[in-house]
Coordinates of C-alpha atoms and ligand atoms in Angstrom, one line a residue:
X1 CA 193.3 142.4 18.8
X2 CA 193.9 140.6 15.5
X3 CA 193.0 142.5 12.4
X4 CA 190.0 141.3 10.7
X5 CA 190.2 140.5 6.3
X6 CA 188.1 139.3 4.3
X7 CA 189.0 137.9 1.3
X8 CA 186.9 138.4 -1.7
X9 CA 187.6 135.9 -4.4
X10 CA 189.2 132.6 -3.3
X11 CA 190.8 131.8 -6.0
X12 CA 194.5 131.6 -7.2
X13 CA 195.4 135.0 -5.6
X14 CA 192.7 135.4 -2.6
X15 CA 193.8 131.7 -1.5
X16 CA 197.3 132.1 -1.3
X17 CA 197.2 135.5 0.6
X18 CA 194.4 134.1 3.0
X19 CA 196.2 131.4 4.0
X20 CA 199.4 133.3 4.7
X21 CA 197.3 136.0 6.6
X22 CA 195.7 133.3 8.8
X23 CA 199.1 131.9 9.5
X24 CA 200.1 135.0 10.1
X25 CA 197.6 135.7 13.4
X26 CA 195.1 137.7 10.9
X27 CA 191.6 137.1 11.6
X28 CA 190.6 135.9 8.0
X29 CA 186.9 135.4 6.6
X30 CA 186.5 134.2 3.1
X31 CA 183.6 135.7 0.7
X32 CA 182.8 133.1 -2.0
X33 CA 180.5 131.9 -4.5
X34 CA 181.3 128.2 -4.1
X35 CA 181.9 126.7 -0.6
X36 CA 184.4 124.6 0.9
X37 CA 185.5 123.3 4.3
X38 CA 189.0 124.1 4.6
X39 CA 191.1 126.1 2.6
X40 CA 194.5 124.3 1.4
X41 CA 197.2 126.1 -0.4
X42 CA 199.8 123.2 -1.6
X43 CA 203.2 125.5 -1.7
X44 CA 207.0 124.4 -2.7
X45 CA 207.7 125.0 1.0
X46 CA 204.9 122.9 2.4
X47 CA 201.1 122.8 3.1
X48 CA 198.8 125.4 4.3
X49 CA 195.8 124.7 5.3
X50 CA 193.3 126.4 7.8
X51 CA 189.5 126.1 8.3
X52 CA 188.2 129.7 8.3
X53 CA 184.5 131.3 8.0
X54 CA 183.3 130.7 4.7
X55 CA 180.2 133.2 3.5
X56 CA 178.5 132.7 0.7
X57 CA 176.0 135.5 0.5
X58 CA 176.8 139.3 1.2
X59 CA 174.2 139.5 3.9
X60 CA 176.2 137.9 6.3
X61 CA 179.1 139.9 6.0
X62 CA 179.7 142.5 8.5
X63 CA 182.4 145.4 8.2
X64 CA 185.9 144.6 8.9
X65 CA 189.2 146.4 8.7
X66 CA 190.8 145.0 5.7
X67 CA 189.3 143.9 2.2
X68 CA 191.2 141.8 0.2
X69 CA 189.3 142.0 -3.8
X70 CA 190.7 139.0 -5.6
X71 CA 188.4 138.7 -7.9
X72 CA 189.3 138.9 -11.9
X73 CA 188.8 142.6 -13.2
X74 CA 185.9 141.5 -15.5
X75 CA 184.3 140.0 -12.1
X76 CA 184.2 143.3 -9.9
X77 CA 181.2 144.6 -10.8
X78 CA 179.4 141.1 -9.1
X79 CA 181.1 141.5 -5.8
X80 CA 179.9 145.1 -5.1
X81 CA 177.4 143.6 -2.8
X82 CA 180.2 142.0 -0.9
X83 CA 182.0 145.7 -1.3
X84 CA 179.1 147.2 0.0
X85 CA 178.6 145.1 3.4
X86 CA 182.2 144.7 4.4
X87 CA 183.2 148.6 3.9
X88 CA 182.6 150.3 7.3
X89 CA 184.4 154.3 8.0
X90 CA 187.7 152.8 8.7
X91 CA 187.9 149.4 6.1
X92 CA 191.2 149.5 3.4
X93 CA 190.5 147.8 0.4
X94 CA 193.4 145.9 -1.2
X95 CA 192.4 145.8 -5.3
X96 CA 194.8 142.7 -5.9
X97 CA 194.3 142.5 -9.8
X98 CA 196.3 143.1 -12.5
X99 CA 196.0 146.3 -14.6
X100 CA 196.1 149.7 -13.9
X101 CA 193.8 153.0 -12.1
X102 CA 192.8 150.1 -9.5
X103 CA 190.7 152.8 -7.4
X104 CA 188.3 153.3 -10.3
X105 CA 187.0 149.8 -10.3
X106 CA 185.9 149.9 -6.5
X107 CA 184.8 153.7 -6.4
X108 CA 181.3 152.7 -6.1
X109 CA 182.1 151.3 -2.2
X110 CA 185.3 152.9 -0.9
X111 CA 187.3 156.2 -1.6
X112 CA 190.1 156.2 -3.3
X113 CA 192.3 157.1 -0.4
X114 CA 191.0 153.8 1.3
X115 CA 192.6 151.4 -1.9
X116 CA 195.8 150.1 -1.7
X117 CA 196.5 149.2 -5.1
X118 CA 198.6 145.9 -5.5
X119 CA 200.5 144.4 -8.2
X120 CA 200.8 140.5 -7.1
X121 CA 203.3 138.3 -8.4
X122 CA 202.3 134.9 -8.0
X123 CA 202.5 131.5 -9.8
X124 CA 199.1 129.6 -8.4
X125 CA 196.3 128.3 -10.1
X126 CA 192.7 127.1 -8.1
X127 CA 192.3 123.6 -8.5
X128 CA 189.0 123.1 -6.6
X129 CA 187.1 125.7 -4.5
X130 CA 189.2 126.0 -1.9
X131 CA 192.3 124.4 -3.2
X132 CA 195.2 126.4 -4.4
X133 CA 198.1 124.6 -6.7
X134 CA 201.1 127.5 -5.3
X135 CA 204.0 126.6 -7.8
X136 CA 206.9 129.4 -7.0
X137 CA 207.0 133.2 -5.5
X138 CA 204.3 135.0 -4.0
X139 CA 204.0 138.7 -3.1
X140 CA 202.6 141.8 -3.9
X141 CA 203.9 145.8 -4.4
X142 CA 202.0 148.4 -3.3
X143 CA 202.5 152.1 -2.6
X144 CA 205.0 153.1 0.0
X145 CA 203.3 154.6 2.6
X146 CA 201.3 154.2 5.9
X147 CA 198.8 151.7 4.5
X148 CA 201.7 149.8 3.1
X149 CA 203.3 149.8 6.4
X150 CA 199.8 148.9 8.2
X151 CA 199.0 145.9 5.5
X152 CA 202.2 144.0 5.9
X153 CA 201.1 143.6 9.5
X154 CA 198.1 141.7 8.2
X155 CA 199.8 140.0 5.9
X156 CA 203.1 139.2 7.8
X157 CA 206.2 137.5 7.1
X158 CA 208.4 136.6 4.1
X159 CA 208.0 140.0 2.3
X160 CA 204.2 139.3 1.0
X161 CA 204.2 143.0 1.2
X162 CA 206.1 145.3 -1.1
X163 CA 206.3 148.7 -1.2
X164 CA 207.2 150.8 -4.3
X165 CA 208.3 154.6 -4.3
X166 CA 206.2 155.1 -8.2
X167 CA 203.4 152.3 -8.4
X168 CA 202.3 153.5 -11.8
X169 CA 205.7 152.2 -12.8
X170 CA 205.1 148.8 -11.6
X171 CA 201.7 148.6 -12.9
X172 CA 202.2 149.7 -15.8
X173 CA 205.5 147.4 -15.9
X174 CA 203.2 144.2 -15.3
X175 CA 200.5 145.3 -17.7
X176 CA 203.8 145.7 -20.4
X177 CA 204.3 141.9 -19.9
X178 CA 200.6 140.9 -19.6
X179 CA 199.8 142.4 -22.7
X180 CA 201.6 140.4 -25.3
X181 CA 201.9 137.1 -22.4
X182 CA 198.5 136.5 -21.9
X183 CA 196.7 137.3 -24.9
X184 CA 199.4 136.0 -26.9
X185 CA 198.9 132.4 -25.0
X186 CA 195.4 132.8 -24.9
X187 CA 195.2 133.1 -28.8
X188 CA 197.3 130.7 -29.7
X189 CA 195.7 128.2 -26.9
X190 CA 200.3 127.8 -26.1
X191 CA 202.2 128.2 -23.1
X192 CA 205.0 130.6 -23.1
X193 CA 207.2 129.3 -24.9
X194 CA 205.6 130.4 -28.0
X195 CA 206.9 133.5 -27.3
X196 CA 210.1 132.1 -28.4
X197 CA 209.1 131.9 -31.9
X198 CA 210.7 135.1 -33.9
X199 CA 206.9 135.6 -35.2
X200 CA 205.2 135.6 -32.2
X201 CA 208.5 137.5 -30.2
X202 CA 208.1 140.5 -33.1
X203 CA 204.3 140.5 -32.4
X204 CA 205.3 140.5 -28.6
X205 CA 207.4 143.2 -28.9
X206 CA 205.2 145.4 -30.7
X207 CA 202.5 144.8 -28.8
X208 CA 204.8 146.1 -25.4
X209 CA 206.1 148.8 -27.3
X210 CA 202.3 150.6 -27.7
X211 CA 202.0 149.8 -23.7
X212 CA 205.3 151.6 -23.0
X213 CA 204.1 154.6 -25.2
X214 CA 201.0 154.4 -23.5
X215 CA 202.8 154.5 -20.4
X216 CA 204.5 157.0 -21.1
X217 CA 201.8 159.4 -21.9
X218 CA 200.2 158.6 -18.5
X219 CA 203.0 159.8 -16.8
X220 CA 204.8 156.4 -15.9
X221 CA 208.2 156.5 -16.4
X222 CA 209.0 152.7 -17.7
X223 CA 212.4 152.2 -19.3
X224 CA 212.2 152.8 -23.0
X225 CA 214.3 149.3 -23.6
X226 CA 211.5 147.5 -21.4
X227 CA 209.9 145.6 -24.2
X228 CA 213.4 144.1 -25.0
X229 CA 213.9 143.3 -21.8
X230 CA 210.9 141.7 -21.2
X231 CA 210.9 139.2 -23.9
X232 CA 214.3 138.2 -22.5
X233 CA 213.0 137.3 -19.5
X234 CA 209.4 135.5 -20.6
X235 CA 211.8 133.5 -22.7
X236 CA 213.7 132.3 -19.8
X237 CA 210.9 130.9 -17.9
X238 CA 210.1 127.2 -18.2
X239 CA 208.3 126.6 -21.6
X240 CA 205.4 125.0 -20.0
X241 CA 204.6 127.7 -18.1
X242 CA 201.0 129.3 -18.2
X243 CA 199.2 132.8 -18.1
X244 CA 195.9 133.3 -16.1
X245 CA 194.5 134.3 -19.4
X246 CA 195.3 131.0 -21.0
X247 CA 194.0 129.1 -18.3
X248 CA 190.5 130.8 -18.1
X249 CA 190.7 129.8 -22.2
X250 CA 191.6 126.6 -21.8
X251 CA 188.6 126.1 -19.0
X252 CA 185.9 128.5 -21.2
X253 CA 185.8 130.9 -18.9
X254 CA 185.4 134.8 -19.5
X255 CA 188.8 136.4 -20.3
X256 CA 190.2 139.7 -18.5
X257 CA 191.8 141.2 -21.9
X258 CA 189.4 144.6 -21.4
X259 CA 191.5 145.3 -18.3
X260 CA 194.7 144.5 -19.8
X261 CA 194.8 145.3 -23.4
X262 CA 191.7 147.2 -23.5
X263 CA 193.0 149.5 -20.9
X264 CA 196.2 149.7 -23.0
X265 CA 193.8 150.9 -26.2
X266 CA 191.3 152.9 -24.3
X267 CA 194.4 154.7 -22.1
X268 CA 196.1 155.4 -25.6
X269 CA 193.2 157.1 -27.2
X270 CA 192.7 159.4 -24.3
X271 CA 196.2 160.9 -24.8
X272 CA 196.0 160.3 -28.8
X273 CA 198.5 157.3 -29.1
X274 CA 198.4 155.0 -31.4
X275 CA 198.0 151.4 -30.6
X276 CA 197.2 149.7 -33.8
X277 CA 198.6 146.2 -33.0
X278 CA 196.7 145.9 -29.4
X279 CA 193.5 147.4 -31.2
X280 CA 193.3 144.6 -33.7
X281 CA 194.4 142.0 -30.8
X282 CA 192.0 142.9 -28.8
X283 CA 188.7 141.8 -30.8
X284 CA 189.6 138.4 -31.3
X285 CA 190.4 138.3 -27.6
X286 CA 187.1 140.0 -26.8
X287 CA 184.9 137.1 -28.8
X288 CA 186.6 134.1 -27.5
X289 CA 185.5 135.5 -24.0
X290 CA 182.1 136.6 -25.2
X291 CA 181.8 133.0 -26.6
X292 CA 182.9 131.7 -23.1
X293 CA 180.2 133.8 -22.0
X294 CA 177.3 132.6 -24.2
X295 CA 178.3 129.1 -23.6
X296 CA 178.2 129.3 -19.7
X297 CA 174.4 131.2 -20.4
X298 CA 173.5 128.3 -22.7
X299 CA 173.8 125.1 -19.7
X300 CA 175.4 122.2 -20.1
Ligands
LIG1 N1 196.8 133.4 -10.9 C1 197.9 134.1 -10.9 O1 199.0 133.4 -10.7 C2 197.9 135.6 -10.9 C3 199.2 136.2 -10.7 C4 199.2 137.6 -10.6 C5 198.1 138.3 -10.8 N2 196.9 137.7 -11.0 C6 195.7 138.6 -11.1 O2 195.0 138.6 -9.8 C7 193.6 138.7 -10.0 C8 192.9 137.5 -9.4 O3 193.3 136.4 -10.3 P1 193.2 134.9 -9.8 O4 194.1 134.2 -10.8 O5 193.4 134.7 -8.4 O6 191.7 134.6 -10.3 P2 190.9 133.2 -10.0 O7 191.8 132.1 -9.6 O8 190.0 133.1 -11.2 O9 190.1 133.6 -8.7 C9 189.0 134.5 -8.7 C10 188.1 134.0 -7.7 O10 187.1 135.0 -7.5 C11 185.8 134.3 -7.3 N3 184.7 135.2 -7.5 C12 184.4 135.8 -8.7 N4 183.3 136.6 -8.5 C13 183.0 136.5 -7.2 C14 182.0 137.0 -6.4 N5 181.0 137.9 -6.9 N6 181.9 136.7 -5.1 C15 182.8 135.9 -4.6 N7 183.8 135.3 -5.3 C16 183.9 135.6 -6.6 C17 185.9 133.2 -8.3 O11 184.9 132.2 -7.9 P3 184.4 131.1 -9.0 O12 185.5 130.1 -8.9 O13 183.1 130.8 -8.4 O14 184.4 131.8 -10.3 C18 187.3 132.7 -8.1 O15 187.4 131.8 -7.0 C19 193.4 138.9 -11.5 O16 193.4 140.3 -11.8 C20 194.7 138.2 -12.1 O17 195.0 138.8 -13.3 C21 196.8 136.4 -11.0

């Protein structure tokens, strides 16, 4: 019998793994706020689109053997309810978001040796509920292990799945680049190549260097030359491209800069390192989302 997901959160992430899930054989239910009809993921290699069961409140949701949380970090908390109803004894929960300790966010529903953690690499962006704009690459790492194994059956083909030997090192890898990428687009309201200014590459730079301490204190064993290497490589991809973080400025929506660079500052004051750049980043990210916030409570 086909293994039953739901997705939770249909956006850039949840959309892209659905659809290759439901291609795959899974059988795929989608929890969202906004409805559609049919879910249609516009990829390099063609089209995918499938009409699947769309809920829209928690009460119809009934347990199933795979969760798929897509939702932004800063959004968890508001789909507990879904949490709650789709969690049976057996259920995995897949925390697809970016940042680290992924377990902690859903501990209210599921225990932690029911999380797969996952680090996704994707370029998509949600153009309507329902559509998904998939520009290049698409997969996500997760600890080696049985889940590992068992999810790559759900989500099948083309190497969606990866698993890692050390996962902190890959999370705390990605949340080295998404410190300084995102919130340095998001501030500057530029795409990445701003980063190839030598002001903003220094800031850059410093900015991953606190992470990789930080990382290092929490017992994940980055390379020391990561920050170098990094900016190398966001300087080699196309100048127009975006972060998720600049997007969600550019539409006014809430920003997730408490799970990226707030978890670098919090993190770092638990084991007593500094992070003076990424403290005084992190306000002026913090009120351009709380404006976002205030705006979307104001109306149109
Ligand atoms: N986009 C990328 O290319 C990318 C790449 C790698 C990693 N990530 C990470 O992956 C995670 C997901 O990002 P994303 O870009 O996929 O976000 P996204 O496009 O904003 O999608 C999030 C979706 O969750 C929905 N949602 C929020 N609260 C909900 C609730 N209570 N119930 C049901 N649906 C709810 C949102 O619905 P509404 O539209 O109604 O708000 C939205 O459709 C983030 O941690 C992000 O940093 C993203």
């Amino acid at each position: 019998m086909a293994q039953r997901l739901a997705v939770v959160g249909v956006g850039a992430v949840g959309g892209f793994f659905a659809a290759r899930a439901a291609a795959g054989g899974t059988d795929v239910r989608l929890c969202v706020r906004r409805p559609f009809d049919e879910l249609v993921v516009r990829s390099p290699d063609g089209v995918y689109r499938a009409e699947l069961p769309v809920l829209t409140d928690p009460e119809q949701a009934e347990p199933v053997d795979w969760v798929l949380l897509a939702t932004k970090t800063q959004q968890t908390p508001t789909a507990m309810p879904w949490l709650r109803r789709l969690v049976g004894p057996r259920t995995v929960v897949v925390v697809a978001q970016n940042g680290v300790r992924h377990a902690e966010r859903v501990a209210d529903a599921v225990s932690a040796d029911r999380v797969v953690p996952a680090v996704v690499y994707v370029n998509a962006e949600p153009v309507a509920p329902g559509v998904v704009e998939h520009r290049n690459y698409g997969f996500m790492q997760v600890p080696a292990g049985v889940l590992a194994d068992r999810l790559a059956v759900v989500l099948p083909g083309g190497g969606l799945v990866r698993s890692v030997d050390d996962f902190a090192v890959a999370a705390w890898t990605k949340l080295t680049a998404n410190t300084a990428a995102n919130s340095l687009t998001a501030l500057t309201g530029r795409r990445l190549e701003v980063l190839r200014r030598d002001d903003i590459g220094r800031l850059a730079v410093a900015m991953m260097r606190e992470t990789v301490a930080v990382a290092h204190a929490a017992g994940a064993a980055v390379p020391d030359d990561l920050p170098e290497s990094t900016i190398d490589r966001l300087r080699d991809q196309p100048g127009d491209a975006g972060t998720s973080m600049l997007y969600d400025r550019l539409a006014g929506r809430p920003l997730e800069h408490e799970a990226l660079i707030g978890a670098v500052v919090r993190i770092g004051a638990q084991y007593a390192v500094p992070t003076p750049v990424s403290a005084h980043i992190l306000p002026m990210l913090a009120a351009i989302s709380d404006a976002a916030i205030s705006d979307a409570a104001a109306g149109p």
